[in-house]
Amino acid sequence: QVQLVESGGGLVQPGGSLRLSCAASGSIFRIYTMGWYRQAPGRQRELVATRTSGGSTSYADSVKGRFTISRDNAKNTVSLQMNNLEPQDTAVYYCYCNAVGDPVAVPYNYWGQGTQVTVSS
């Protein structure tokens, strides 16, 4: 199986920055997509940013221009640089990957445990 561990969450004032990191480990044959989702209280979990192994990226409209996703394919890590944070960014952020791992022989969605990001003055 594949395990995802996030780090970097915390409390920050509006306008501040945080950098989230996620490392995938386990029996991994290939990771196709890595990224981040978030879920705020009372809201559906939403895509924040993803990046494929080929370098294609996708961002939620609400974070474009403020967040940047990066990925190290060799290290199976993904990071999310969050700048100019707003109170609306407050949520639990979940690392995500779509990967082929042992014993699963087909692509499967894996999720991290989540890390809290709170933006407040």
Short mmCIF file of C-alpha atoms in Angstrom, two decimals:
data_model
loop_
_atom_site.label_atom_id
_atom_site.label_comp_id
_atom_site.label_asym_id
_atom_site.label_seq_id
_atom_site.Cartn_x
_atom_site.Cartn_y
_atom_site.Cartn_z
CA GLN A 1 0.00 0.00 0.00
CA VAL A 2 0.89 3.65 -0.27
CA GLN A 3 1.06 6.01 2.66
CA LEU A 4 0.94 9.79 2.47
CA VAL A 5 2.17 12.02 5.27
CA GLU A 6 1.57 15.76 5.26
CA SER A 7 3.44 18.42 7.16
CA GLY A 8 3.60 22.18 7.34
CA GLY A 9 0.15 23.16 8.48
CA GLY A 10 -0.44 25.64 11.22
CA LEU A 11 -1.73 29.06 12.12
CA VAL A 12 -0.89 32.10 10.06
CA GLN A 13 -2.12 35.66 9.80
CA PRO A 14 -3.89 36.92 6.70
CA GLY A 15 -1.36 37.78 4.06
CA GLY A 16 1.12 35.28 5.41
CA SER A 17 2.56 32.19 3.83
CA LEU A 18 2.80 28.51 4.55
CA ARG A 19 4.38 25.64 2.73
CA LEU A 20 2.79 22.22 2.91
CA SER A 21 4.74 19.10 2.09
CA CYS A 22 3.71 15.54 1.49
CA ALA A 23 5.76 12.41 1.13
CA ALA A 24 4.53 9.18 -0.36
CA SER A 25 6.00 5.92 0.83
CA GLY A 26 5.36 2.23 0.52
CA SER A 27 5.34 -0.13 -2.39
CA ILE A 28 4.97 2.28 -5.27
CA PHE A 29 5.27 1.35 -8.89
CA ARG A 30 4.25 4.69 -10.28
CA ILE A 31 2.54 7.83 -9.09
CA TYR A 32 0.58 9.52 -11.82
CA THR A 33 -0.84 12.51 -10.03
CA MET A 34 -0.14 14.18 -6.71
CA GLY A 35 -1.82 17.16 -5.22
CA TRP A 36 -3.87 18.75 -2.52
CA TYR A 37 -7.50 18.94 -1.59
CA ARG A 38 -9.04 20.85 1.26
CA GLN A 39 -12.21 20.77 3.27
CA ALA A 40 -13.53 23.67 5.28
CA PRO A 41 -16.23 23.30 7.92
CA GLY A 42 -19.61 22.93 6.29
CA ARG A 43 -18.17 22.66 2.81
CA GLN A 44 -17.41 19.89 0.38
CA ARG A 45 -13.88 18.74 -0.10
CA GLU A 46 -12.46 20.64 -3.05
CA LEU A 47 -9.46 20.37 -5.28
CA VAL A 48 -6.75 22.88 -4.52
CA ALA A 49 -3.96 21.91 -6.87
CA THR A 50 -2.66 18.83 -8.63
CA ARG A 51 0.39 18.00 -10.66
CA THR A 52 0.93 15.03 -12.93
CA SER A 53 4.18 13.18 -13.33
CA GLY A 54 4.51 14.92 -16.68
CA GLY A 55 4.28 18.34 -15.11
CA SER A 56 0.73 19.36 -15.92
CA THR A 57 -0.89 21.39 -13.16
CA SER A 58 -4.39 22.27 -12.17
CA TYR A 59 -5.49 24.89 -9.65
CA ALA A 60 -8.73 25.91 -8.11
CA ASP A 61 -9.78 29.34 -9.31
CA SER A 62 -9.75 30.62 -5.75
CA VAL A 63 -6.03 29.95 -5.31
CA LYS A 64 -4.64 30.79 -8.73
CA GLY A 65 -1.85 33.29 -8.46
CA ARG A 66 -1.39 32.64 -4.75
CA PHE A 67 -0.60 28.93 -4.47
CA THR A 68 2.07 27.01 -6.31
CA ILE A 69 2.37 23.25 -6.43
CA SER A 70 5.69 21.56 -6.96
CA ARG A 71 6.69 17.95 -7.15
CA ASP A 72 9.80 15.86 -7.02
CA ASN A 73 8.99 12.71 -8.95
CA ALA A 74 12.17 10.95 -7.88
CA LYS A 75 11.47 11.52 -4.20
CA ASN A 76 7.71 11.00 -4.42
CA THR A 77 7.04 14.27 -2.71
CA VAL A 78 4.73 17.16 -3.43
CA SER A 79 4.63 20.61 -1.89
CA LEU A 80 2.19 23.46 -1.87
CA GLN A 81 3.51 26.96 -1.43
CA MET A 82 0.67 29.12 -0.17
CA ASN A 83 1.17 32.86 -0.31
CA ASN A 84 -1.09 35.76 0.57
CA LEU A 85 -3.28 33.51 2.63
CA GLU A 86 -6.83 34.55 3.32
CA PRO A 87 -9.25 33.51 6.07
CA GLN A 88 -11.21 31.66 3.41
CA ASP A 89 -8.23 29.35 2.99
CA THR A 90 -8.82 27.92 6.45
CA ALA A 91 -9.41 24.21 6.03
CA VAL A 92 -7.98 20.79 6.54
CA TYR A 93 -5.64 20.13 3.66
CA TYR A 94 -5.28 16.59 2.38
CA CYS A 95 -2.47 15.24 0.30
CA TYR A 96 -3.62 13.11 -2.58
CA CYS A 97 -2.06 10.81 -5.08
CA ASN A 98 -3.22 8.55 -7.83
CA ALA A 99 -0.78 5.71 -8.01
CA VAL A 100 -0.15 2.07 -8.76
CA GLY A 101 1.12 0.25 -5.71
CA ASP A 102 1.48 -3.18 -4.24
CA PRO A 103 -0.79 -5.09 -3.76
CA VAL A 104 -3.12 -2.95 -5.86
CA ALA A 105 -2.28 -3.51 -9.51
CA VAL A 106 -4.30 -0.66 -10.98
CA PRO A 107 -4.27 3.07 -10.29
CA TYR A 108 -5.83 3.90 -6.96
CA ASN A 109 -6.53 7.06 -5.04
CA TYR A 110 -4.64 7.52 -1.79
CA TRP A 111 -5.15 10.19 0.84
CA GLY A 112 -3.13 11.61 3.65
CA GLN A 113 -4.44 12.15 7.14
CA GLY A 114 -4.89 15.87 6.66
CA THR A 115 -3.20 18.90 8.13
CA GLN A 116 -4.98 21.92 9.55
CA VAL A 117 -4.37 25.34 8.06
CA THR A 118 -5.89 28.23 9.95
CA VAL A 119 -5.70 31.79 8.67
CA SER A 120 -6.75 34.27 11.29
CA SER A 121 -5.70 37.58 12.78
#
